[in-house]
Structure formats: structure tokens, C-alpha cells
């Protein structure tokens, strides 16, 4: 299974596949779910994880929206997509920083995917010129 | 039914209700659905509505994400929320401009709500300082 | 603003507007946001609201998906839509029952919209035959 | 990256990890994006793909909601989750059947993931008893 391959099969993609954007969509899809799962796990911890829950839920929503826009090839919306990718990268980095401040295994794993996702979002934003 | 009233019932809201943000969430909720419905209607038109479909779907997704973040009172994520509200306003204005270039009744209605939503997003962004 | 009016402007709706389905989409849109907001408020209460958070979040997600399907007029997916409306009604009733067991104002308001949404979903399901 | 591993890190999962449900969430996450991408590609085909667009969009939305519920460990909502998994399996099979009737490469790939996702949803539903 590969979301990158699927996007490349779009009739409008045949001439030119944006590999950086495909990679970003792939990571965004994972990051949206990882952050949602981390927020859910944070609710079960004994300590107060309020701020981590908030950032994970917000990060999940922004990643989800960015993935939705990123996989569309109908028409053109590159300017907004580039700005959203950049905002999403900042959100992922903020979420990663919060998660890195906790010792829970789910937070460590979430921080890791958030860092990777942020890097991919920046690459994809650059690829859109 | 009022989403503004609901948000005001959050324990953290009791001291201070952000009216501008509540108004934005209300319009974002509508705009997300109106844009999704306009994209769906555009698919049934005889002429090529490709670009309008794209902008309406993207606008719907960004409005939806912005509404999700906007109604949370758990923790604090005001910096990203403010940037997202500003990006959403630009997206709504771009979608409105596209819809205004068509004569379909659904496009006219969609453009109207997009303009209102953009104005509310800017107000809400300002209210977050 | 009216999501019912918007749906009626779809080229495929002109011959026949499904009023029951339009009402359901309207309430589903509200219920999705009300439940998300109630879950968020529950996190700030002193007592353990874990089960209420879960049902509100799940109800919000199912309402959101049902609204998305309910407003589409492209093609036909009535059989799945009818089953989803019926499942959504059961979810709303379960969420309402949980919220009614708490004294928080946000839970009372959430229970009320869930009951209305459940009734509308059942009407809409019946209208699809 | 593994969504299954993430779910297993939830404090409530430590005693018992539901492997079937983790597999379903993994495939649902992919299927939601694959169907969205297939619908987008269908819009660019020369022939009328209206019904395929509808089923792919609906399938994407139901998979997305099912994945959201499936990864939560907060509280308990197994009865609704089981019914939603079963409905999602029927939706995936219907979408696969439609996609299998077309020769486009994106439809073939979409049908394949839909079939796998349907099987996983049924397994997960059974695992919930």
C-alpha cells in the first residue's frame, strides 16, 4: 500500500509527480492518527497532561486537513497549500516539543513522528515554489 | 441551539467568553458544510467547474479544522489558532472570489457565507492578540 | 444561512428536495460541534468524566461523517446512508443518556441536541425508504 | 512508524492489546486516503465517473470516522464501534465493487485496499464480541 503511488496514478500527475508532497501526505496521514492516539493515552495518565492533550488534538486536526489538501490534483490551490504546510510544520514542532517534555512512551513516539512530519511539510512547501 | 452558548459553558470560559471566537466557530461550522455542498453541486453542472470544486473542497477542510481548534478550551494554543484563522480567512476570500465568477445560485450563496466567514475569522484572530 | 437551502440548489435536487434529510444534516452539523465542545468541557471538570468524553467524541465523529454523506447529491448511496443514519441515531441516544446522568450545564445542553439529532436521523432514514 | 504500536502504548492497553482492531485502524487510515485520492483522480477522467466519485468519497468519510473511534481507549463504546466496523465493511465492499468495474489503475488500486480494509473491519468487529 502506498499513498504516493495512488497520487501518482491521477491523470494530472502522469507528467510530473511531486515526490516531496507525496512523502508529506504519507507522514501527515500517520501523524494525524499518532497525535490523536497520544491525546487519548494522555487522558489515562495520572499526572495532568492537559496542555499535551490540546496540542496533540490540534496537531491531529491540522495534519488531517493538510493531508486532505495535499493529495488533491483537481484544479490548483498551491499558494494556500504551501502556507498550510508551513503552518502545519510549526504546529508539529510545537507538539513535538511538548511531547518531548514527558517521559511516557506514547509521547516519545508521538514527538518522533511530529519531527519527521514537520521536516516533510517544509520540504513539500519548498517544492511548491 | 447555539454553539456560542455551548462554548461559554466550559469551566474555563466562565470568567471570560471570547465572543469573536464563538462567532467565528459558528460561521466556520456553516461554511465548511456550505462549501462541501457547493463542490458537490458543481459536479452536476454542465460546464467545467474543476477549479471551483478544488477551492470549495479545500475551503471546507480548512474551515472544519479551524472550527475544531477554535472551540477547544483545554490548554492553550492561541498562536497557532491565530495563524490558522488568518490563513482560513485568505482561503475563504479566494473561494468566494472563484464562486463569485459563476452564475449558479449555489455558488452565489457559497460566496456570501465565505465572505462572512472570512470577516469573522479576522475578527477572531485579532481578539487573540 | 441555511444548509437546507444550499442542498436544494444542487441541480439534482431541483425536482425533489428531501426535507427530512436536510433537517438531519442541519442537526448533525450542530450535534458534531456540540459533542466536541462538551467533551472538551468535561476534561475541565473535577470529577471523572472519562466515559462521557469517550461517547461525546465518538458521537461527534459519527455525526460529522453522517452529515458529510447526507449532503451529497452526486450519484447514489442511499442504502449505506440509511444504515448510517440509524446507527448515528443509536449513538446520539447513547450519548444523550450518558450526558443526562450528569449535572453540568454543558452536558444538559449536549443531551438535548443529541435527542433532537437522533429523532431527525430516524426521520431521514425512513424518508430514504 | 506503526499505529498499532502507538495504540498499544495507551495505559489501558497494556494488559491486553487488540491486534485485530489495531490492524483495522491501520488499513482504515490508508483506505480513507486512498478513496479520497481515487475520487479526485476520477474527476479528471474523460468518462462519467459520478457514481464512483460518490462511493469513494462516502467510503473515505466512513473509514475516517471508524479509524477515529477504533483507536480510542478512553472509556468504552464497543457496541457502536462493532456496528460501525460492520457498516464500514459493507461500504468498503460496495466501493470495491464499483471500482472493480472500471479499468483505471487508480480504481484497481482503490478496490484492492477496500477489499483488505473490509476483511480487517470484519475481523475487528468479531474481536469485540
Short mmCIF file of C-alpha atoms in Angstrom, two decimals:
data_model
loop_
_atom_site.label_atom_id
_atom_site.label_comp_id
_atom_site.label_asym_id
_atom_site.label_seq_id
_atom_site.Cartn_x
_atom_site.Cartn_y
_atom_site.Cartn_z
CA UNK A 1 0.00 0.00 0.00
CA UNK A 2 1.34 3.39 -0.92
CA UNK A 3 -0.43 6.70 -0.89
CA UNK A 4 2.43 8.10 -3.01
CA UNK A 5 1.70 5.53 -5.76
CA UNK A 6 -2.01 6.32 -5.61
CA UNK A 7 -1.46 10.05 -6.05
CA UNK A 8 0.87 9.33 -9.00
CA UNK A 9 -1.96 7.49 -10.77
CA UNK A 10 -4.03 10.67 -11.03
CA UNK A 11 -4.31 11.61 -14.73
CA UNK A 12 -2.91 15.08 -13.96
CA UNK A 13 0.12 13.59 -12.16
CA UNK A 14 1.40 11.46 -15.01
CA UNK A 15 3.64 14.10 -16.49
CA UNK A 16 5.10 15.14 -13.15
CA UNK A 17 4.89 13.52 -9.75
CA UNK A 18 5.73 15.69 -6.76
CA UNK A 19 7.66 13.22 -4.60
CA UNK A 20 8.15 15.67 -1.73
CA UNK A 21 4.42 16.32 -1.50
CA UNK A 22 3.64 12.60 -1.64
CA UNK A 23 6.06 11.97 1.23
CA UNK A 24 4.43 14.75 3.25
CA UNK A 25 0.93 13.34 2.70
CA UNK A 26 2.16 9.94 3.83
CA UNK A 27 3.62 11.31 7.07
CA UNK A 28 0.68 13.65 7.65
CA UNK A 29 -1.68 10.68 7.47
CA UNK A 30 0.33 8.89 10.15
CA UNK A 31 0.95 11.96 12.28
CA UNK A 32 -2.79 12.79 12.40
CA UNK A 33 -3.52 9.33 13.84
CA UNK A 34 -0.46 9.19 16.12
CA UNK A 35 -1.33 12.55 17.70
CA UNK A 36 -4.98 11.52 18.19
CA UNK A 37 -3.82 8.30 19.84
CA UNK A 38 -1.30 10.15 22.05
CA UNK A 39 -4.01 12.58 23.23
CA UNK A 40 -6.22 9.60 24.07
CA UNK A 41 -3.40 7.92 26.00
CA UNK A 42 -2.58 11.18 27.84
CA UNK A 43 -6.13 11.16 29.26
CA UNK A 44 -5.31 7.92 31.07
CA UNK A 45 -2.10 9.14 32.70
CA UNK A 46 -2.10 10.01 36.41
CA UNK A 47 -0.45 13.39 36.01
CA UNK A 48 -2.06 16.48 34.44
CA UNK A 49 -1.48 16.21 30.68
CA UNK A 50 -3.90 18.99 29.71
CA UNK A 51 -1.55 21.01 27.52
CA UNK A 52 -0.25 17.88 25.77
CA UNK A 53 -3.83 16.78 25.03
CA UNK A 54 -4.61 20.16 23.49
CA UNK A 55 -1.54 20.32 21.27
CA UNK A 56 -1.91 16.69 20.15
CA UNK A 57 -5.59 17.18 19.22
CA UNK A 58 -4.88 20.43 17.39
CA UNK A 59 -1.88 18.89 15.61
CA UNK A 60 -4.01 15.92 14.58
CA UNK A 61 -6.66 18.20 13.06
CA UNK A 62 -4.18 20.36 11.18
CA UNK A 63 -2.28 17.32 9.85
CA UNK A 64 -5.57 15.80 8.72
CA UNK A 65 -6.61 18.94 6.84
CA UNK A 66 -3.15 19.34 5.30
CA UNK A 67 -3.18 15.74 4.08
CA UNK A 68 -6.61 16.27 2.52
CA UNK A 69 -5.43 19.30 0.57
CA UNK A 70 -2.07 17.73 -0.24
CA UNK A 71 -3.44 14.74 -2.09
CA UNK A 72 -5.79 16.69 -4.38
CA UNK A 73 -4.76 17.16 -8.00
CA UNK A 74 -8.08 18.66 -9.17
CA UNK A 75 -7.52 22.33 -10.09
CA UNK A 76 -4.82 24.35 -8.31
CA UNK A 77 -4.54 25.70 -4.79
CA UNK A 78 -0.77 25.75 -4.35
CA UNK A 79 -0.48 29.08 -2.56
CA UNK A 80 -2.80 28.14 0.31
CA UNK A 81 -1.36 24.62 0.38
CA UNK A 82 2.17 25.98 0.80
CA UNK A 83 1.13 28.26 3.66
CA UNK A 84 -0.79 25.41 5.31
CA UNK A 85 2.21 23.09 5.03
CA UNK A 86 4.37 25.74 6.72
CA UNK A 87 1.82 26.30 9.49
CA UNK A 88 1.48 22.55 9.93
CA UNK A 89 5.27 22.25 10.30
CA UNK A 90 5.20 24.84 13.10
CA UNK A 91 2.30 23.03 14.78
CA UNK A 92 4.14 19.69 14.57
CA UNK A 93 7.29 21.21 16.08
CA UNK A 94 5.31 22.74 18.94
CA UNK A 95 3.56 19.43 19.59
CA UNK A 96 6.89 17.58 19.45
CA UNK A 97 8.46 19.99 21.97
CA UNK A 98 5.56 19.42 24.38
CA UNK A 99 5.67 15.64 23.96
CA UNK A 100 9.46 15.60 24.43
CA UNK A 101 8.99 17.15 27.87
CA UNK A 102 7.18 14.00 29.09
CA UNK A 103 8.55 10.52 29.81
CA UNK A 104 5.59 8.47 28.54
CA UNK A 105 6.47 6.09 25.71
CA UNK A 106 3.47 7.30 23.66
CA UNK A 107 4.70 10.89 23.96
CA UNK A 108 8.21 9.93 22.80
CA UNK A 109 6.83 8.09 19.77
CA UNK A 110 4.47 10.98 19.01
CA UNK A 111 7.31 13.52 19.22
CA UNK A 112 9.36 11.45 16.78
CA UNK A 113 6.67 11.30 14.10
CA UNK A 114 5.88 15.01 14.63
CA UNK A 115 9.54 15.92 13.95
CA UNK A 116 9.61 13.80 10.78
CA UNK A 117 6.29 15.22 9.64
CA UNK A 118 7.47 18.80 10.20
CA UNK A 119 10.58 18.19 8.08
CA UNK A 120 8.48 16.65 5.28
CA UNK A 121 6.00 19.54 5.38
CA UNK A 122 8.83 22.06 4.96
CA UNK A 123 10.28 20.09 2.03
CA UNK A 124 6.88 19.88 0.38
CA UNK A 125 6.25 23.60 0.92
CA UNK A 126 9.57 24.39 -0.77
CA UNK A 127 8.76 22.08 -3.68
CA UNK A 128 5.67 24.19 -4.40
CA UNK A 129 7.93 27.19 -5.03
CA UNK B 1 -29.22 25.75 19.52
CA UNK B 2 -26.10 27.84 19.89
CA UNK B 3 -22.51 26.77 19.63
CA UNK B 4 -21.55 30.09 21.27
CA UNK B 5 -23.61 29.20 24.37
CA UNK B 6 -22.08 25.75 24.49
CA UNK B 7 -18.52 27.07 24.41
CA UNK B 8 -19.40 29.56 27.17
CA UNK B 9 -20.42 26.65 29.45
CA UNK B 10 -16.86 25.31 29.52
CA UNK B 11 -15.49 25.68 33.06
CA UNK B 12 -12.50 27.64 31.73
CA UNK B 13 -14.77 30.07 29.85
CA UNK B 14 -16.82 31.24 32.79
CA UNK B 15 -14.55 34.11 33.69
CA UNK B 16 -14.20 35.33 30.12
CA UNK B 17 -16.09 34.39 26.99
CA UNK B 18 -14.45 35.26 23.68
CA UNK B 19 -17.49 36.38 21.65
CA UNK B 20 -15.49 36.99 18.47
CA UNK B 21 -14.10 33.46 18.54
CA UNK B 22 -17.54 31.97 19.22
CA UNK B 23 -18.96 33.84 16.22
CA UNK B 24 -16.11 32.55 14.05
CA UNK B 25 -16.68 28.94 15.12
CA UNK B 26 -20.37 29.33 14.31
CA UNK B 27 -19.67 30.62 10.79
CA UNK B 28 -16.83 28.14 10.22
CA UNK B 29 -19.20 25.28 11.00
CA UNK B 30 -21.65 26.56 8.38
CA UNK B 31 -19.00 27.50 5.83
CA UNK B 32 -17.43 24.01 5.99
CA UNK B 33 -20.77 22.45 5.07
CA UNK B 34 -21.79 25.10 2.53
CA UNK B 35 -18.51 24.72 0.64
CA UNK B 36 -18.79 20.91 0.66
CA UNK B 37 -22.32 21.19 -0.69
CA UNK B 38 -21.28 23.73 -3.36
CA UNK B 39 -18.47 21.43 -4.55
CA UNK B 40 -20.99 18.60 -4.79
CA UNK B 41 -23.42 20.77 -6.77
CA UNK B 42 -20.60 21.97 -9.08
CA UNK B 43 -20.02 18.34 -10.12
CA UNK B 44 -23.53 18.28 -11.57
CA UNK B 45 -23.18 21.44 -13.68
CA UNK B 46 -22.72 21.15 -17.44
CA UNK B 47 -19.73 23.47 -17.63
CA UNK B 48 -16.22 22.70 -16.30
CA UNK B 49 -16.22 23.67 -12.62
CA UNK B 50 -12.91 21.98 -11.76
CA UNK B 51 -11.22 24.96 -10.09
CA UNK B 52 -14.36 25.82 -8.11
CA UNK B 53 -14.61 22.20 -6.88
CA UNK B 54 -11.00 22.32 -5.70
CA UNK B 55 -11.26 25.60 -3.83
CA UNK B 56 -14.60 24.66 -2.24
CA UNK B 57 -13.27 21.30 -1.01
CA UNK B 58 -10.06 22.86 0.32
CA UNK B 59 -12.00 25.69 1.95
CA UNK B 60 -14.34 23.17 3.57
CA UNK B 61 -11.43 21.22 5.04
CA UNK B 62 -9.64 24.30 6.38
CA UNK B 63 -12.86 25.72 7.88
CA UNK B 64 -13.54 22.37 9.52
CA UNK B 65 -10.07 22.20 11.09
CA UNK B 66 -10.26 25.84 12.21
CA UNK B 67 -13.63 25.24 13.87
CA UNK B 68 -12.23 22.21 15.69
CA UNK B 69 -9.34 24.19 17.12
CA UNK B 70 -11.50 27.27 17.76
CA UNK B 71 -13.92 25.57 20.11
CA UNK B 72 -11.30 23.95 22.36
CA UNK B 73 -10.69 25.50 25.78
CA UNK B 74 -8.42 22.72 27.09
CA UNK B 75 -4.88 24.09 27.48
CA UNK B 76 -3.66 26.89 25.20
CA UNK B 77 -2.77 27.00 21.52
CA UNK B 78 -3.55 30.63 20.70
CA UNK B 79 -0.55 31.33 18.49
CA UNK B 80 -1.27 28.54 16.00
CA UNK B 81 -5.00 29.22 16.23
CA UNK B 82 -4.47 32.87 15.30
CA UNK B 83 -2.33 31.95 12.29
CA UNK B 84 -4.85 29.32 11.21
CA UNK B 85 -7.73 31.82 11.47
CA UNK B 86 -5.76 34.23 9.25
CA UNK B 87 -4.96 31.52 6.71
CA UNK B 88 -8.58 30.39 6.77
CA UNK B 89 -9.70 33.96 6.07
CA UNK B 90 -7.46 34.06 2.98
CA UNK B 91 -8.78 30.67 1.85
CA UNK B 92 -12.39 31.84 2.28
CA UNK B 93 -11.73 35.00 0.28
CA UNK B 94 -10.12 33.03 -2.53
CA UNK B 95 -13.03 30.60 -2.58
CA UNK B 96 -15.51 33.49 -2.56
CA UNK B 97 -13.77 35.17 -5.49
CA UNK B 98 -13.96 31.94 -7.52
CA UNK B 99 -17.62 31.35 -6.64
CA UNK B 100 -18.49 34.98 -7.48
CA UNK B 101 -17.23 34.40 -11.03
CA UNK B 102 -20.04 31.87 -11.66
CA UNK B 103 -23.79 32.43 -12.07
CA UNK B 104 -25.02 29.30 -10.25
CA UNK B 105 -27.24 30.04 -7.25
CA UNK B 106 -25.23 27.61 -5.09
CA UNK B 107 -22.03 29.49 -5.95
CA UNK B 108 -23.59 32.85 -5.05
CA UNK B 109 -24.78 31.51 -1.68
CA UNK B 110 -21.39 29.90 -1.06
CA UNK B 111 -19.54 33.13 -1.87
CA UNK B 112 -21.74 35.02 0.60
CA UNK B 113 -21.04 32.70 3.52
CA UNK B 114 -17.32 32.61 2.63
CA UNK B 115 -17.14 36.42 2.83
CA UNK B 116 -18.89 36.45 6.21
CA UNK B 117 -16.70 33.66 7.48
CA UNK B 118 -13.52 35.45 6.36
CA UNK B 119 -14.55 38.61 8.22
CA UNK B 120 -15.32 36.61 11.39
CA UNK B 121 -12.01 34.77 11.18
CA UNK B 122 -10.11 38.06 11.00
CA UNK B 123 -12.04 39.44 13.99
CA UNK B 124 -11.36 36.30 15.98
CA UNK B 125 -7.66 36.37 15.05
CA UNK B 126 -7.41 39.97 16.28
CA UNK B 127 -9.19 39.08 19.52
CA UNK B 128 -6.41 36.58 20.28
CA UNK B 129 -3.90 39.46 20.29
CA UNK C 1 -27.76 30.93 6.38
CA UNK C 2 -29.37 27.60 5.68
CA UNK C 3 -27.76 24.32 4.82
CA UNK C 4 -31.20 23.06 3.72
CA UNK C 5 -31.43 25.86 1.12
CA UNK C 6 -27.92 25.11 -0.10
CA UNK C 7 -28.65 21.43 -0.64
CA UNK C 8 -31.84 22.34 -2.50
CA UNK C 9 -29.78 24.38 -5.01
CA UNK C 10 -27.97 21.26 -6.25
CA UNK C 11 -29.02 20.63 -9.88
CA UNK C 12 -30.12 17.08 -8.94
CA UNK C 13 -32.31 18.37 -6.08
CA UNK C 14 -34.49 20.71 -8.12
CA UNK C 15 -37.12 18.12 -8.94
CA UNK C 16 -37.35 16.81 -5.39
CA UNK C 17 -35.95 18.17 -2.15
CA UNK C 18 -35.70 15.73 0.75
CA UNK C 19 -36.72 17.98 3.66
CA UNK C 20 -36.22 15.28 6.29
CA UNK C 21 -32.65 14.70 5.14
CA UNK C 22 -31.93 18.43 5.04
CA UNK C 23 -33.17 18.78 8.64
CA UNK C 24 -30.98 15.87 9.71
CA UNK C 25 -27.87 17.36 8.09
CA UNK C 26 -28.58 20.66 9.85
CA UNK C 27 -28.83 19.00 13.27
CA UNK C 28 -25.90 16.67 12.59
CA UNK C 29 -23.72 19.67 11.85
CA UNK C 30 -24.64 21.21 15.21
CA UNK C 31 -24.51 17.96 17.15
CA UNK C 32 -20.99 17.19 15.89
CA UNK C 33 -19.74 20.52 17.26
CA UNK C 34 -21.82 20.42 20.47
CA UNK C 35 -20.48 16.97 21.37
CA UNK C 36 -16.89 18.02 20.62
CA UNK C 37 -17.35 21.06 22.84
CA UNK C 38 -18.96 19.00 25.63
CA UNK C 39 -16.06 16.52 25.59
CA UNK C 40 -13.64 19.44 25.85
CA UNK C 41 -15.58 20.93 28.79
CA UNK C 42 -15.75 17.52 30.51
CA UNK C 43 -11.93 17.47 30.59
CA UNK C 44 -12.02 20.54 32.84
CA UNK C 45 -14.49 19.14 35.40
CA UNK C 46 -13.22 17.97 38.78
CA UNK C 47 -14.97 14.59 38.69
CA UNK C 48 -14.03 11.68 36.41
CA UNK C 49 -15.87 12.24 33.13
CA UNK C 50 -13.96 9.60 31.14
CA UNK C 51 -16.97 7.73 29.75
CA UNK C 52 -18.76 10.96 28.83
CA UNK C 53 -15.65 12.20 27.00
CA UNK C 54 -15.50 8.96 25.00
CA UNK C 55 -19.15 8.93 23.98
CA UNK C 56 -19.14 12.64 23.11
CA UNK C 57 -16.03 12.29 20.92
CA UNK C 58 -17.39 9.19 19.18
CA UNK C 59 -20.79 10.83 18.70
CA UNK C 60 -19.12 13.92 17.25
CA UNK C 61 -17.20 11.81 14.72
CA UNK C 62 -20.21 9.76 13.64
CA UNK C 63 -22.41 12.87 13.32
CA UNK C 64 -19.71 14.52 11.24
CA UNK C 65 -19.44 11.57 8.85
CA UNK C 66 -23.23 11.24 8.60
CA UNK C 67 -23.57 14.95 7.75
CA UNK C 68 -20.91 14.59 5.05
CA UNK C 69 -22.74 11.71 3.39
CA UNK C 70 -26.16 13.29 3.95
CA UNK C 71 -25.47 16.44 1.97
CA UNK C 72 -24.09 14.73 -1.15
CA UNK C 73 -26.33 14.54 -4.22
CA UNK C 74 -23.66 13.20 -6.58
CA UNK C 75 -24.56 9.62 -7.55
CA UNK C 76 -26.50 7.40 -5.12
CA UNK C 77 -25.56 5.76 -1.83
CA UNK C 78 -28.93 5.62 -0.10
CA UNK C 79 -28.62 2.14 1.40
CA UNK C 80 -25.43 2.88 3.34
CA UNK C 81 -26.69 6.37 4.20
CA UNK C 82 -29.89 4.93 5.71
CA UNK C 83 -27.93 2.43 7.82
CA UNK C 84 -25.51 5.16 8.93
CA UNK C 85 -28.40 7.45 9.92
CA UNK C 86 -29.86 4.66 12.03
CA UNK C 87 -26.51 3.89 13.67
CA UNK C 88 -25.98 7.62 14.28
CA UNK C 89 -29.40 7.81 15.98
CA UNK C 90 -28.40 5.00 18.34
CA UNK C 91 -25.06 6.71 19.04
CA UNK C 92 -26.81 10.03 19.78
CA UNK C 93 -29.25 8.35 22.15
CA UNK C 94 -26.43 6.63 24.00
CA UNK C 95 -24.51 9.89 24.28
CA UNK C 96 -27.66 11.68 25.47
CA UNK C 97 -28.28 9.06 28.16
CA UNK C 98 -24.72 9.47 29.46
CA UNK C 99 -24.91 13.27 29.40
CA UNK C 100 -28.30 13.21 31.16
CA UNK C 101 -26.67 11.38 34.08
CA UNK C 102 -24.51 14.46 34.86
CA UNK C 103 -25.49 17.85 36.29
CA UNK C 104 -23.13 20.03 34.25
CA UNK C 105 -24.91 22.62 32.12
CA UNK C 106 -22.83 21.64 29.05
CA UNK C 107 -23.94 18.02 29.46
CA UNK C 108 -27.62 19.01 29.68
CA UNK C 109 -27.35 21.12 26.54
CA UNK C 110 -25.45 18.34 24.76
CA UNK C 111 -28.08 15.74 25.73
CA UNK C 112 -30.82 17.98 24.34
CA UNK C 113 -29.23 18.39 20.91
CA UNK C 114 -28.36 14.67 20.82
CA UNK C 115 -32.03 13.76 21.39
CA UNK C 116 -33.16 16.13 18.63
CA UNK C 117 -30.48 14.85 16.28
CA UNK C 118 -31.45 11.23 16.95
CA UNK C 119 -35.10 11.97 16.09
CA UNK C 120 -34.09 13.75 12.88
CA UNK C 121 -31.78 10.91 11.86
CA UNK C 122 -34.61 8.40 12.25
CA UNK C 123 -36.96 10.58 10.18
CA UNK C 124 -34.34 10.96 7.48
CA UNK C 125 -33.63 7.21 7.46
CA UNK C 126 -37.34 6.50 6.98
CA UNK C 127 -37.55 9.06 4.17
CA UNK C 128 -34.94 7.07 2.24
CA UNK C 129 -37.29 4.09 2.15
CA UNK D 1 6.04 4.07 12.19
CA UNK D 2 3.23 1.94 13.47
CA UNK D 3 -0.21 2.97 14.56
CA UNK D 4 -0.60 -0.47 16.14
CA UNK D 5 2.42 0.15 18.38
CA UNK D 6 1.08 3.58 19.32
CA UNK D 7 -2.30 2.21 20.39
CA UNK D 8 -0.55 -0.48 22.44
CA UNK D 9 1.25 2.24 24.45
CA UNK D 10 -2.04 3.52 25.89
CA UNK D 11 -2.06 2.83 29.64
CA UNK D 12 -5.37 0.96 29.29
CA UNK D 13 -3.94 -1.28 26.53
CA UNK D 14 -1.01 -2.65 28.44
CA UNK D 15 -2.86 -5.63 29.87
CA UNK D 16 -4.47 -6.56 26.55
CA UNK D 17 -3.76 -5.34 23.06
CA UNK D 18 -6.46 -5.95 20.47
CA UNK D 19 -4.34 -6.86 17.42
CA UNK D 20 -7.34 -7.22 15.10
CA UNK D 21 -8.56 -3.73 15.94
CA UNK D 22 -5.06 -2.28 15.51
CA UNK D 23 -4.83 -3.86 12.05
CA UNK D 24 -8.22 -2.45 11.13
CA UNK D 25 -7.26 1.07 12.23
CA UNK D 26 -4.08 0.81 10.15
CA UNK D 27 -5.99 -0.18 6.99
CA UNK D 28 -8.82 2.29 7.67
CA UNK D 29 -6.27 5.10 7.80
CA UNK D 30 -4.92 4.08 4.39
CA UNK D 31 -8.30 3.32 2.87
CA UNK D 32 -9.67 6.75 3.85
CA UNK D 33 -6.84 8.44 1.96
CA UNK D 34 -6.81 6.01 -0.99
CA UNK D 35 -10.54 6.52 -1.59
CA UNK D 36 -10.21 10.31 -1.34
CA UNK D 37 -7.37 10.18 -3.86
CA UNK D 38 -9.32 7.86 -6.19
CA UNK D 39 -12.34 10.20 -6.13
CA UNK D 40 -10.04 13.08 -7.01
CA UNK D 41 -8.47 11.13 -9.89
CA UNK D 42 -11.93 10.09 -11.15
CA UNK D 43 -12.80 13.77 -11.61
CA UNK D 44 -10.02 14.01 -14.20
CA UNK D 45 -11.12 11.02 -16.30
CA UNK D 46 -12.88 11.61 -19.62
CA UNK D 47 -15.78 9.27 -18.94
CA UNK D 48 -18.59 9.87 -16.42
CA UNK D 49 -17.31 8.59 -13.06
CA UNK D 50 -20.08 10.17 -10.96
CA UNK D 51 -21.12 7.05 -9.06
CA UNK D 52 -17.50 6.07 -8.37
CA UNK D 53 -16.78 9.57 -7.03
CA UNK D 54 -19.76 9.31 -4.66
CA UNK D 55 -18.90 5.88 -3.28
CA UNK D 56 -15.21 6.74 -2.88
CA UNK D 57 -15.98 9.96 -1.00
CA UNK D 58 -18.54 8.25 1.24
CA UNK D 59 -16.18 5.33 1.84
CA UNK D 60 -13.39 7.74 2.73
CA UNK D 61 -15.58 9.52 5.29
CA UNK D 62 -16.82 6.31 6.93
CA UNK D 63 -13.31 4.83 7.08
CA UNK D 64 -12.06 8.04 8.64
CA UNK D 65 -14.75 8.03 11.34
CA UNK D 66 -14.25 4.31 12.01
CA UNK D 67 -10.49 4.82 12.43
CA UNK D 68 -11.12 7.68 14.87
CA UNK D 69 -13.37 5.52 17.06
CA UNK D 70 -11.18 2.45 16.65
CA UNK D 71 -8.05 3.99 18.12
CA UNK D 72 -9.69 5.37 21.28
CA UNK D 73 -9.09 3.54 24.55
CA UNK D 74 -10.72 6.15 26.79
CA UNK D 75 -13.92 4.71 28.28
CA UNK D 76 -15.91 2.09 26.37
CA UNK D 77 -18.04 2.27 23.23
CA UNK D 78 -17.63 -1.26 21.88
CA UNK D 79 -21.24 -1.83 20.82
CA UNK D 80 -21.38 1.18 18.49
CA UNK D 81 -17.82 0.53 17.33
CA UNK D 82 -18.70 -3.04 16.34
CA UNK D 83 -21.74 -1.90 14.37
CA UNK D 84 -19.71 0.85 12.69
CA UNK D 85 -16.97 -1.62 11.72
CA UNK D 86 -19.61 -3.87 10.13
CA UNK D 87 -21.22 -0.97 8.26
CA UNK D 88 -17.77 0.20 7.16
CA UNK D 89 -17.04 -3.30 5.79
CA UNK D 90 -20.23 -3.16 3.70
CA UNK D 91 -19.34 0.33 2.47
CA UNK D 92 -15.80 -0.81 1.51
CA UNK D 93 -17.18 -3.81 -0.38
CA UNK D 94 -19.64 -1.63 -2.28
CA UNK D 95 -16.89 0.84 -3.15
CA UNK D 96 -14.60 -2.03 -4.24
CA UNK D 97 -17.31 -3.47 -6.50
CA UNK D 98 -17.78 -0.10 -8.19
CA UNK D 99 -14.04 0.48 -8.60
CA UNK D 100 -13.57 -3.05 -9.99
CA UNK D 101 -15.97 -2.20 -12.80
CA UNK D 102 -13.52 0.41 -14.16
CA UNK D 103 -10.17 -0.04 -15.92
CA UNK D 104 -8.33 2.93 -14.41
CA UNK D 105 -5.23 1.99 -12.44
CA UNK D 106 -6.30 4.18 -9.51
CA UNK D 107 -9.63 2.34 -9.35
CA UNK D 108 -7.91 -1.06 -9.33
CA UNK D 109 -5.60 0.01 -6.51
CA UNK D 110 -8.52 1.53 -4.60
CA UNK D 111 -10.60 -1.66 -4.96
CA UNK D 112 -7.70 -3.70 -3.59
CA UNK D 113 -7.28 -1.65 -0.42
CA UNK D 114 -11.08 -1.53 0.04
CA UNK D 115 -11.25 -5.35 -0.03
CA UNK D 116 -8.43 -5.64 2.51
CA UNK D 117 -9.99 -2.98 4.71
CA UNK D 118 -13.38 -4.73 4.62
CA UNK D 119 -11.81 -8.02 5.73
CA UNK D 120 -9.96 -6.29 8.58
CA UNK D 121 -13.10 -4.47 9.70
CA UNK D 122 -15.00 -7.77 9.92
CA UNK D 123 -12.18 -9.36 11.92
CA UNK D 124 -12.07 -6.40 14.29
CA UNK D 125 -15.86 -6.45 14.71
CA UNK D 126 -15.72 -10.14 15.63
CA UNK D 127 -12.90 -9.50 18.11
CA UNK D 128 -15.18 -7.12 20.00
CA UNK D 129 -17.55 -9.99 20.68
#
